[in-house]
C-alpha cells in the first residue's frame, strides 16, 4: 500500500494499463508531457512525468482543440483495434461532441451487429464549486445516462478511481468517467499492485440501520460528515456510493432501503432528470412497501451556475443540507432549509 492522491491513482492506472497492453493510448489536448513533468499531462496533469519518454509520441498524442474531432478519432481508433483513453478536460466540453457520442460512440456496436467493439474511455472533470462560471461548471453525467450504449462511472476515492479506470480500459464498451475536481487532491492508501473494481458494483461506505443515504461523486465526503453528525444524535446512517451510474447496482440500493426503510439521495447535478431522480424512481417502484417516510433528494437547483463564489457555494449538497434531509426522513425535523431540496 502507498498513499496516493486521486490524480495519482489515475496516473497509476494509466501506467499499468499501458504497460499491460500496447494498444492502450492516451489522446487529448496537451497530454504530451516532457520528461521532467513541467508541461503537458492535460488539464489534470494525469499523464505528466515520464509518460512521453516511456511510451513515445505514438501512444501519447496531442490533439487539436476540437472535441468533435477528438471523440470521432477515438471512436475510429477503438473500432480498428486500439484502446484509447481520451482526456477531454472539462465535462462541459462534452457538449461539443454530442453527435459523435450519441450517434457513433454509443450506437456503432449495435449498428454493426456486434462486428466492431468500442473499447474507449473518455475522462472529463467536473469543475463545479471553483467559480469557473456557467460555461465550465456543469455536471452532465445525467444527460449521458439517458444514452443507451454508454457506461458511466463517477469515482469518489483514489482507490475507486484506480480500480474502476482499469476495468473501464478493459471494457469493450465505451466508458465515460466523470471526476469531481474537488476530489483530485484527496489522498488515501491505495494498493501498488494491479487491481480491478468491476463496473456496476456499488460500495457501502458506512453501515447503518435507520436511513439509507445514496451519495454520488463529490457528495460522498459531505455525506460521510453528515452521517457522523447524525450518529451523535442517535441516527444510524448507511451510505451507499454507486460508483458506477450505468450500469447501476440496483440490488445494493434496494437491499439497503429494505433494511432501513428510508432513503435520501445526494448528488451535485441538477434536480430534474438527475441520477437522484432515477434512484428515487427505482426505489419507489421496487421497494415502496419498505418505505417508512417519503424519499428526499438533495441536489443542485435547476438554474445556471453563478460565477459569484458566495452564490455558487449554496448550489451543491453540503454536510448541513444532507444532515437536514436525514433529520426530515428520520422524523427529527419538518422542513429542509434549502431551495435545492424542495
mmCIF file with all atom_site columns, C-alpha atoms in Angstrom, residues 21-205:
data_model
loop_
_atom_site.group_PDB
_atom_site.id
_atom_site.type_symbol
_atom_site.label_atom_id
_atom_site.label_alt_id
_atom_site.label_comp_id
_atom_site.label_asym_id
_atom_site.label_entity_id
_atom_site.label_seq_id
_atom_site.pdbx_PDB_ins_code
_atom_site.Cartn_x
_atom_site.Cartn_y
_atom_site.Cartn_z
_atom_site.occupancy
_atom_site.B_iso_or_equiv
_atom_site.pdbx_formal_charge
_atom_site.auth_seq_id
_atom_site.auth_comp_id
_atom_site.auth_asym_id
_atom_site.auth_atom_id
_atom_site.pdbx_PDB_model_num
ATOM 1   C CA . UNK A 1 21  ? -1.341  -3.645 -23.438 1.00 0.00 ? 21  UNK A CA 1
ATOM 2   C CA . UNK A 1 22  ? 0.416   -1.844 -26.302 1.00 0.00 ? 22  UNK A CA 1
ATOM 3   C CA . UNK A 1 23  ? -2.970  -0.988 -27.786 1.00 0.00 ? 23  UNK A CA 1
ATOM 4   C CA . UNK A 1 24  ? -3.753  1.442  -24.957 1.00 0.00 ? 24  UNK A CA 1
ATOM 5   C CA . UNK A 1 25  ? -3.052  5.046  -25.952 1.00 0.00 ? 25  UNK A CA 1
ATOM 6   C CA . UNK A 1 26  ? -3.740  8.462  -24.422 1.00 0.00 ? 26  UNK A CA 1
ATOM 7   C CA . UNK A 1 27  ? -5.010  11.297 -26.589 1.00 0.00 ? 27  UNK A CA 1
ATOM 8   C CA . UNK A 1 28  ? -6.320  14.767 -25.838 1.00 0.00 ? 28  UNK A CA 1
ATOM 9   C CA . UNK A 1 29  ? -5.417  18.412 -25.545 1.00 0.00 ? 29  UNK A CA 1
ATOM 10  C CA . UNK A 1 30  ? -1.941  18.990 -24.118 1.00 0.00 ? 30  UNK A CA 1
ATOM 11  C CA . UNK A 1 31  ? -1.472  15.398 -22.903 1.00 0.00 ? 31  UNK A CA 1
ATOM 12  C CA . UNK A 1 32  ? 2.124   15.205 -24.128 1.00 0.00 ? 32  UNK A CA 1
ATOM 13  C CA . UNK A 1 33  ? 4.394   15.802 -21.158 1.00 0.00 ? 33  UNK A CA 1
ATOM 14  C CA . UNK A 1 34  ? 8.145   16.266 -21.225 1.00 0.00 ? 34  UNK A CA 1
ATOM 15  C CA . UNK A 1 35  ? 10.398  14.020 -19.192 1.00 0.00 ? 35  UNK A CA 1
ATOM 16  C CA . UNK A 1 36  ? 10.518  16.480 -16.281 1.00 0.00 ? 36  UNK A CA 1
ATOM 17  C CA . UNK A 1 37  ? 6.749   16.737 -15.962 1.00 0.00 ? 37  UNK A CA 1
ATOM 18  C CA . UNK A 1 38  ? 6.772   20.521 -16.221 1.00 0.00 ? 38  UNK A CA 1
ATOM 19  C CA . UNK A 1 39  ? 4.353   20.696 -19.142 1.00 0.00 ? 39  UNK A CA 1
ATOM 20  C CA . UNK A 1 40  ? 1.624   18.582 -20.614 1.00 0.00 ? 40  UNK A CA 1
ATOM 21  C CA . UNK A 1 41  ? -0.404  15.928 -18.887 1.00 0.00 ? 41  UNK A CA 1
ATOM 22  C CA . UNK A 1 42  ? -3.687  17.547 -19.858 1.00 0.00 ? 42  UNK A CA 1
ATOM 23  C CA . UNK A 1 43  ? -5.697  19.817 -17.589 1.00 0.00 ? 43  UNK A CA 1
ATOM 24  C CA . UNK A 1 44  ? -5.422  17.249 -14.787 1.00 0.00 ? 44  UNK A CA 1
ATOM 25  C CA . UNK A 1 45  ? -1.707  16.509 -15.439 1.00 0.00 ? 45  UNK A CA 1
ATOM 26  C CA . UNK A 1 46  ? -2.528  12.811 -15.021 1.00 0.00 ? 46  UNK A CA 1
ATOM 27  C CA . UNK A 1 47  ? -0.097  11.876 -17.825 1.00 0.00 ? 47  UNK A CA 1
ATOM 28  C CA . UNK A 1 48  ? 2.749   14.171 -16.828 1.00 0.00 ? 48  UNK A CA 1
ATOM 29  C CA . UNK A 1 49  ? 6.163   12.973 -15.688 1.00 0.00 ? 49  UNK A CA 1
ATOM 30  C CA . UNK A 1 50  ? 7.828   10.305 -17.825 1.00 0.00 ? 50  UNK A CA 1
ATOM 31  C CA . UNK A 1 51  ? 4.740   9.223  -19.816 1.00 0.00 ? 51  UNK A CA 1
ATOM 32  C CA . UNK A 1 52  ? 6.002   10.681 -23.089 1.00 0.00 ? 52  UNK A CA 1
ATOM 33  C CA . UNK A 1 53  ? 9.521   9.342  -22.594 1.00 0.00 ? 53  UNK A CA 1
ATOM 34  C CA . UNK A 1 54  ? 8.237   5.927  -21.557 1.00 0.00 ? 54  UNK A CA 1
ATOM 35  C CA . UNK A 1 55  ? 5.587   5.367  -24.213 1.00 0.00 ? 55  UNK A CA 1
ATOM 36  C CA . UNK A 1 56  ? 6.536   7.712  -27.046 1.00 0.00 ? 56  UNK A CA 1
ATOM 37  C CA . UNK A 1 57  ? 4.527   10.027 -29.257 1.00 0.00 ? 57  UNK A CA 1
ATOM 38  C CA . UNK A 1 58  ? 2.743   7.169  -30.980 1.00 0.00 ? 58  UNK A CA 1
ATOM 39  C CA . UNK A 1 59  ? 0.922   6.415  -27.717 1.00 0.00 ? 59  UNK A CA 1
ATOM 40  C CA . UNK A 1 60  ? 0.756   9.863  -26.062 1.00 0.00 ? 60  UNK A CA 1
ATOM 41  C CA . UNK A 1 61  ? -0.745  12.168 -28.649 1.00 0.00 ? 61  UNK A CA 1
ATOM 42  C CA . UNK A 1 62  ? -1.803  15.781 -28.520 1.00 0.00 ? 62  UNK A CA 1
ATOM 43  C CA . UNK A 1 63  ? -4.925  16.732 -30.451 1.00 0.00 ? 63  UNK A CA 1
ATOM 44  C CA . UNK A 1 64  ? -6.312  19.990 -31.854 1.00 0.00 ? 64  UNK A CA 1
ATOM 45  C CA . UNK A 1 65  ? -8.827  21.862 -29.719 1.00 0.00 ? 65  UNK A CA 1
ATOM 46  C CA . UNK A 1 66  ? -11.802 20.167 -31.354 1.00 0.00 ? 66  UNK A CA 1
ATOM 47  C CA . UNK A 1 67  ? -13.861 17.906 -29.113 1.00 0.00 ? 67  UNK A CA 1
ATOM 48  C CA . UNK A 1 68  ? -15.905 16.551 -32.022 1.00 0.00 ? 68  UNK A CA 1
ATOM 49  C CA . UNK A 1 69  ? -12.694 15.645 -33.832 1.00 0.00 ? 69  UNK A CA 1
ATOM 50  C CA . UNK A 1 70  ? -11.132 14.103 -30.720 1.00 0.00 ? 70  UNK A CA 1
ATOM 51  C CA . UNK A 1 71  ? -14.144 11.916 -29.953 1.00 0.00 ? 71  UNK A CA 1
ATOM 52  C CA . UNK A 1 72  ? -14.586 10.897 -33.595 1.00 0.00 ? 72  UNK A CA 1
ATOM 53  C CA . UNK A 1 73  ? -10.912 9.973  -33.928 1.00 0.00 ? 73  UNK A CA 1
ATOM 54  C CA . UNK A 1 74  ? -11.030 7.989  -30.688 1.00 0.00 ? 74  UNK A CA 1
ATOM 55  C CA . UNK A 1 75  ? -14.122 6.087  -31.860 1.00 0.00 ? 75  UNK A CA 1
ATOM 56  C CA . UNK A 1 76  ? -12.430 5.196  -35.137 1.00 0.00 ? 76  UNK A CA 1
ATOM 57  C CA . UNK A 1 77  ? -9.258  4.137  -33.351 1.00 0.00 ? 77  UNK A CA 1
ATOM 58  C CA . UNK A 1 78  ? -11.240 1.933  -30.967 1.00 0.00 ? 78  UNK A CA 1
ATOM 59  C CA . UNK A 1 79  ? -13.164 0.256  -33.791 1.00 0.00 ? 79  UNK A CA 1
ATOM 60  C CA . UNK A 1 80  ? -9.934  -0.548 -35.619 1.00 0.00 ? 80  UNK A CA 1
ATOM 61  C CA . UNK A 1 81  ? -8.016  -2.163 -32.779 1.00 0.00 ? 81  UNK A CA 1
ATOM 62  C CA . UNK A 1 82  ? -6.720  0.433  -30.313 1.00 0.00 ? 82  UNK A CA 1
ATOM 63  C CA . UNK A 1 83  ? -7.963  1.115  -26.769 1.00 0.00 ? 83  UNK A CA 1
ATOM 64  C CA . UNK A 1 84  ? -7.851  4.913  -26.341 1.00 0.00 ? 84  UNK A CA 1
ATOM 65  C CA . UNK A 1 85  ? -8.019  6.830  -23.066 1.00 0.00 ? 85  UNK A CA 1
ATOM 66  C CA . UNK A 1 86  ? -9.269  10.280 -24.025 1.00 0.00 ? 86  UNK A CA 1
ATOM 67  C CA . UNK A 1 87  ? -8.667  13.343 -21.847 1.00 0.00 ? 87  UNK A CA 1
ATOM 68  C CA . UNK A 1 88  ? -11.483 15.803 -22.586 1.00 0.00 ? 88  UNK A CA 1
ATOM 69  C CA . UNK A 1 89  ? -10.649 18.232 -19.759 1.00 0.00 ? 89  UNK A CA 1
ATOM 70  C CA . UNK A 1 90  ? -13.845 19.996 -18.611 1.00 0.00 ? 90  UNK A CA 1
ATOM 71  C CA . UNK A 1 91  ? -17.024 17.914 -18.620 1.00 0.00 ? 91  UNK A CA 1
ATOM 72  C CA . UNK A 1 92  ? -18.831 20.899 -20.125 1.00 0.00 ? 92  UNK A CA 1
ATOM 73  C CA . UNK A 1 93  ? -16.759 20.379 -23.273 1.00 0.00 ? 93  UNK A CA 1
ATOM 74  C CA . UNK A 1 94  ? -18.521 17.074 -23.964 1.00 0.00 ? 94  UNK A CA 1
ATOM 75  C CA . UNK A 1 95  ? -21.444 19.032 -25.434 1.00 0.00 ? 95  UNK A CA 1
ATOM 76  C CA . UNK A 1 96  ? -19.359 19.965 -28.464 1.00 0.00 ? 96  UNK A CA 1
ATOM 77  C CA . UNK A 1 97  ? -19.118 16.287 -29.400 1.00 0.00 ? 97  UNK A CA 1
ATOM 78  C CA . UNK A 1 98  ? -22.714 15.205 -28.765 1.00 0.00 ? 98  UNK A CA 1
ATOM 79  C CA . UNK A 1 99  ? -23.282 13.904 -32.279 1.00 0.00 ? 99  UNK A CA 1
ATOM 80  C CA . UNK A 1 100 ? -20.186 11.711 -32.044 1.00 0.00 ? 100 UNK A CA 1
ATOM 81  C CA . UNK A 1 101 ? -21.121 10.447 -28.565 1.00 0.00 ? 101 UNK A CA 1
ATOM 82  C CA . UNK A 1 102 ? -24.787 9.752  -29.276 1.00 0.00 ? 102 UNK A CA 1
ATOM 83  C CA . UNK A 1 103 ? -24.769 8.635  -32.916 1.00 0.00 ? 103 UNK A CA 1
ATOM 84  C CA . UNK A 1 104 ? -21.350 6.985  -33.234 1.00 0.00 ? 104 UNK A CA 1
ATOM 85  C CA . UNK A 1 105 ? -19.745 6.001  -29.929 1.00 0.00 ? 105 UNK A CA 1
ATOM 86  C CA . UNK A 1 106 ? -22.953 4.781  -28.281 1.00 0.00 ? 106 UNK A CA 1
ATOM 87  C CA . UNK A 1 107 ? -24.576 3.182  -31.335 1.00 0.00 ? 107 UNK A CA 1
ATOM 88  C CA . UNK A 1 108 ? -21.879 1.718  -33.544 1.00 0.00 ? 108 UNK A CA 1
ATOM 89  C CA . UNK A 1 109 ? -21.563 -1.598 -31.751 1.00 0.00 ? 109 UNK A CA 1
ATOM 90  C CA . UNK A 1 110 ? -25.292 -2.097 -32.281 1.00 0.00 ? 110 UNK A CA 1
ATOM 91  C CA . UNK A 1 111 ? -25.324 -0.658 -35.807 1.00 0.00 ? 111 UNK A CA 1
ATOM 92  C CA . UNK A 1 112 ? -22.545 -3.012 -36.917 1.00 0.00 ? 112 UNK A CA 1
ATOM 93  C CA . UNK A 1 113 ? -24.282 -6.034 -35.439 1.00 0.00 ? 113 UNK A CA 1
ATOM 94  C CA . UNK A 1 114 ? -21.533 -6.649 -32.903 1.00 0.00 ? 114 UNK A CA 1
ATOM 95  C CA . UNK A 1 115 ? -18.846 -6.964 -35.573 1.00 0.00 ? 115 UNK A CA 1
ATOM 96  C CA . UNK A 1 116 ? -16.988 -3.988 -34.095 1.00 0.00 ? 116 UNK A CA 1
ATOM 97  C CA . UNK A 1 117 ? -16.374 -3.177 -30.438 1.00 0.00 ? 117 UNK A CA 1
ATOM 98  C CA . UNK A 1 118 ? -15.852 0.260  -28.903 1.00 0.00 ? 118 UNK A CA 1
ATOM 99  C CA . UNK A 1 119 ? -13.136 -0.056 -26.207 1.00 0.00 ? 119 UNK A CA 1
ATOM 100 C CA . UNK A 1 120 ? -12.633 3.630  -25.427 1.00 0.00 ? 120 UNK A CA 1
ATOM 101 C CA . UNK A 1 121 ? -12.559 5.620  -22.164 1.00 0.00 ? 121 UNK A CA 1
ATOM 102 C CA . UNK A 1 122 ? -13.451 9.307  -22.050 1.00 0.00 ? 122 UNK A CA 1
ATOM 103 C CA . UNK A 1 123 ? -12.173 11.154 -18.977 1.00 0.00 ? 123 UNK A CA 1
ATOM 104 C CA . UNK A 1 124 ? -13.595 14.531 -18.024 1.00 0.00 ? 124 UNK A CA 1
ATOM 105 C CA . UNK A 1 125 ? -13.550 16.695 -14.913 1.00 0.00 ? 125 UNK A CA 1
ATOM 106 C CA . UNK A 1 126 ? -16.488 18.446 -13.313 1.00 0.00 ? 126 UNK A CA 1
ATOM 107 C CA . UNK A 1 127 ? -15.081 21.826 -12.277 1.00 0.00 ? 127 UNK A CA 1
ATOM 108 C CA . UNK A 1 128 ? -18.037 22.817 -10.136 1.00 0.00 ? 128 UNK A CA 1
ATOM 109 C CA . UNK A 1 129 ? -17.504 24.735 -6.926  1.00 0.00 ? 129 UNK A CA 1
ATOM 110 C CA . UNK A 1 130 ? -14.455 26.593 -8.245  1.00 0.00 ? 130 UNK A CA 1
ATOM 111 C CA . UNK A 1 131 ? -16.159 29.719 -9.605  1.00 0.00 ? 131 UNK A CA 1
ATOM 112 C CA . UNK A 1 132 ? -15.437 28.868 -13.235 1.00 0.00 ? 132 UNK A CA 1
ATOM 113 C CA . UNK A 1 133 ? -18.758 30.258 -14.455 1.00 0.00 ? 133 UNK A CA 1
ATOM 114 C CA . UNK A 1 134 ? -21.727 28.679 -16.203 1.00 0.00 ? 134 UNK A CA 1
ATOM 115 C CA . UNK A 1 135 ? -19.767 27.502 -19.263 1.00 0.00 ? 135 UNK A CA 1
ATOM 116 C CA . UNK A 1 136 ? -17.296 25.406 -17.262 1.00 0.00 ? 136 UNK A CA 1
ATOM 117 C CA . UNK A 1 137 ? -19.160 24.152 -14.186 1.00 0.00 ? 137 UNK A CA 1
ATOM 118 C CA . UNK A 1 138 ? -21.645 21.565 -15.456 1.00 0.00 ? 138 UNK A CA 1
ATOM 119 C CA . UNK A 1 139 ? -22.124 18.070 -14.086 1.00 0.00 ? 139 UNK A CA 1
ATOM 120 C CA . UNK A 1 140 ? -23.591 16.469 -17.217 1.00 0.00 ? 140 UNK A CA 1
ATOM 121 C CA . UNK A 1 141 ? -23.484 12.774 -16.351 1.00 0.00 ? 141 UNK A CA 1
ATOM 122 C CA . UNK A 1 142 ? -27.324 12.501 -16.044 1.00 0.00 ? 142 UNK A CA 1
ATOM 123 C CA . UNK A 1 143 ? -27.660 13.576 -19.674 1.00 0.00 ? 143 UNK A CA 1
ATOM 124 C CA . UNK A 1 144 ? -25.428 10.715 -20.786 1.00 0.00 ? 144 UNK A CA 1
ATOM 125 C CA . UNK A 1 145 ? -27.214 8.224  -18.526 1.00 0.00 ? 145 UNK A CA 1
ATOM 126 C CA . UNK A 1 146 ? -30.099 8.607  -20.970 1.00 0.00 ? 146 UNK A CA 1
ATOM 127 C CA . UNK A 1 147 ? -27.992 7.369  -23.920 1.00 0.00 ? 147 UNK A CA 1
ATOM 128 C CA . UNK A 1 148 ? -28.103 3.556  -24.344 1.00 0.00 ? 148 UNK A CA 1
ATOM 129 C CA . UNK A 1 149 ? -24.713 2.032  -25.118 1.00 0.00 ? 149 UNK A CA 1
ATOM 130 C CA . UNK A 1 150 ? -22.604 4.143  -22.760 1.00 0.00 ? 150 UNK A CA 1
ATOM 131 C CA . UNK A 1 151 ? -21.201 3.039  -19.412 1.00 0.00 ? 151 UNK A CA 1
ATOM 132 C CA . UNK A 1 152 ? -20.708 5.791  -16.831 1.00 0.00 ? 152 UNK A CA 1
ATOM 133 C CA . UNK A 1 153 ? -18.530 5.890  -13.726 1.00 0.00 ? 153 UNK A CA 1
ATOM 134 C CA . UNK A 1 154 ? -18.088 8.594  -11.076 1.00 0.00 ? 154 UNK A CA 1
ATOM 135 C CA . UNK A 1 155 ? -15.363 7.549  -8.609  1.00 0.00 ? 155 UNK A CA 1
ATOM 136 C CA . UNK A 1 156 ? -15.195 9.369  -5.276  1.00 0.00 ? 156 UNK A CA 1
ATOM 137 C CA . UNK A 1 157 ? -11.928 7.980  -3.845  1.00 0.00 ? 157 UNK A CA 1
ATOM 138 C CA . UNK A 1 158 ? -8.393  7.305  -5.137  1.00 0.00 ? 158 UNK A CA 1
ATOM 139 C CA . UNK A 1 159 ? -8.926  3.557  -4.755  1.00 0.00 ? 159 UNK A CA 1
ATOM 140 C CA . UNK A 1 160 ? -12.105 3.646  -6.815  1.00 0.00 ? 160 UNK A CA 1
ATOM 141 C CA . UNK A 1 161 ? -10.504 5.936  -9.382  1.00 0.00 ? 161 UNK A CA 1
ATOM 142 C CA . UNK A 1 162 ? -7.694  3.444  -9.963  1.00 0.00 ? 162 UNK A CA 1
ATOM 143 C CA . UNK A 1 163 ? -9.701  0.230  -9.898  1.00 0.00 ? 163 UNK A CA 1
ATOM 144 C CA . UNK A 1 164 ? -12.630 1.498  -11.958 1.00 0.00 ? 164 UNK A CA 1
ATOM 145 C CA . UNK A 1 165 ? -10.341 3.016  -14.590 1.00 0.00 ? 165 UNK A CA 1
ATOM 146 C CA . UNK A 1 166 ? -8.579  -0.316 -15.056 1.00 0.00 ? 166 UNK A CA 1
ATOM 147 C CA . UNK A 1 167 ? -11.933 -2.013 -15.612 1.00 0.00 ? 167 UNK A CA 1
ATOM 148 C CA . UNK A 1 168 ? -13.043 0.774  -17.940 1.00 0.00 ? 168 UNK A CA 1
ATOM 149 C CA . UNK A 1 169 ? -9.955  0.378  -20.128 1.00 0.00 ? 169 UNK A CA 1
ATOM 150 C CA . UNK A 1 170 ? -10.558 -3.383 -20.323 1.00 0.00 ? 170 UNK A CA 1
ATOM 151 C CA . UNK A 1 171 ? -14.220 -2.951 -21.282 1.00 0.00 ? 171 UNK A CA 1
ATOM 152 C CA . UNK A 1 172 ? -15.187 -3.437 -24.921 1.00 0.00 ? 172 UNK A CA 1
ATOM 153 C CA . UNK A 1 173 ? -17.915 -0.815 -24.473 1.00 0.00 ? 173 UNK A CA 1
ATOM 154 C CA . UNK A 1 174 ? -17.379 2.958  -24.280 1.00 0.00 ? 174 UNK A CA 1
ATOM 155 C CA . UNK A 1 175 ? -16.998 4.289  -20.742 1.00 0.00 ? 175 UNK A CA 1
ATOM 156 C CA . UNK A 1 176 ? -17.378 7.909  -19.650 1.00 0.00 ? 176 UNK A CA 1
ATOM 157 C CA . UNK A 1 177 ? -15.702 8.752  -16.359 1.00 0.00 ? 177 UNK A CA 1
ATOM 158 C CA . UNK A 1 178 ? -16.725 11.923 -14.537 1.00 0.00 ? 178 UNK A CA 1
ATOM 159 C CA . UNK A 1 179 ? -14.238 13.182 -11.967 1.00 0.00 ? 179 UNK A CA 1
ATOM 160 C CA . UNK A 1 180 ? -15.166 15.850 -9.418  1.00 0.00 ? 180 UNK A CA 1
ATOM 161 C CA . UNK A 1 181 ? -12.090 18.069 -9.473  1.00 0.00 ? 181 UNK A CA 1
ATOM 162 C CA . UNK A 1 182 ? -12.720 18.900 -5.825  1.00 0.00 ? 182 UNK A CA 1
ATOM 163 C CA . UNK A 1 183 ? -11.635 15.301 -5.152  1.00 0.00 ? 183 UNK A CA 1
ATOM 164 C CA . UNK A 1 184 ? -8.409  15.396 -7.169  1.00 0.00 ? 184 UNK A CA 1
ATOM 165 C CA . UNK A 1 185 ? -6.264  16.258 -4.164  1.00 0.00 ? 185 UNK A CA 1
ATOM 166 C CA . UNK A 1 186 ? -7.813  13.747 -1.744  1.00 0.00 ? 186 UNK A CA 1
ATOM 167 C CA . UNK A 1 187 ? -5.410  11.059 -0.572  1.00 0.00 ? 187 UNK A CA 1
ATOM 168 C CA . UNK A 1 188 ? -5.616  7.591  0.918   1.00 0.00 ? 188 UNK A CA 1
ATOM 169 C CA . UNK A 1 189 ? -3.676  4.344  0.998   1.00 0.00 ? 189 UNK A CA 1
ATOM 170 C CA . UNK A 1 190 ? -4.003  2.545  -2.336  1.00 0.00 ? 190 UNK A CA 1
ATOM 171 C CA . UNK A 1 191 ? -2.561  -0.809 -3.345  1.00 0.00 ? 191 UNK A CA 1
ATOM 172 C CA . UNK A 1 192 ? 0.539   -0.582 -5.535  1.00 0.00 ? 192 UNK A CA 1
ATOM 173 C CA . UNK A 1 193 ? -0.454  -3.913 -7.044  1.00 0.00 ? 193 UNK A CA 1
ATOM 174 C CA . UNK A 1 194 ? -2.728  -4.143 -10.053 1.00 0.00 ? 194 UNK A CA 1
ATOM 175 C CA . UNK A 1 195 ? -6.405  -4.452 -9.163  1.00 0.00 ? 195 UNK A CA 1
ATOM 176 C CA . UNK A 1 196 ? -9.749  -4.013 -10.868 1.00 0.00 ? 196 UNK A CA 1
ATOM 177 C CA . UNK A 1 197 ? -13.077 -2.851 -9.443  1.00 0.00 ? 197 UNK A CA 1
ATOM 178 C CA . UNK A 1 198 ? -15.932 -4.299 -11.514 1.00 0.00 ? 198 UNK A CA 1
ATOM 179 C CA . UNK A 1 199 ? -18.242 -1.832 -13.221 1.00 0.00 ? 199 UNK A CA 1
ATOM 180 C CA . UNK A 1 200 ? -21.760 -1.874 -11.841 1.00 0.00 ? 200 UNK A CA 1
ATOM 181 C CA . UNK A 1 201 ? -20.876 -2.750 -8.230  1.00 0.00 ? 201 UNK A CA 1
ATOM 182 C CA . UNK A 1 202 ? -21.686 -0.190 -5.517  1.00 0.00 ? 202 UNK A CA 1
ATOM 183 C CA . UNK A 1 203 ? -19.592 0.415  -2.392  1.00 0.00 ? 203 UNK A CA 1
ATOM 184 C CA . UNK A 1 204 ? -21.049 0.503  1.105   1.00 0.00 ? 204 UNK A CA 1
ATOM 185 C CA . UNK A 1 205 ? -19.167 3.432  2.599   1.00 0.00 ? 205 UNK A CA 1
#
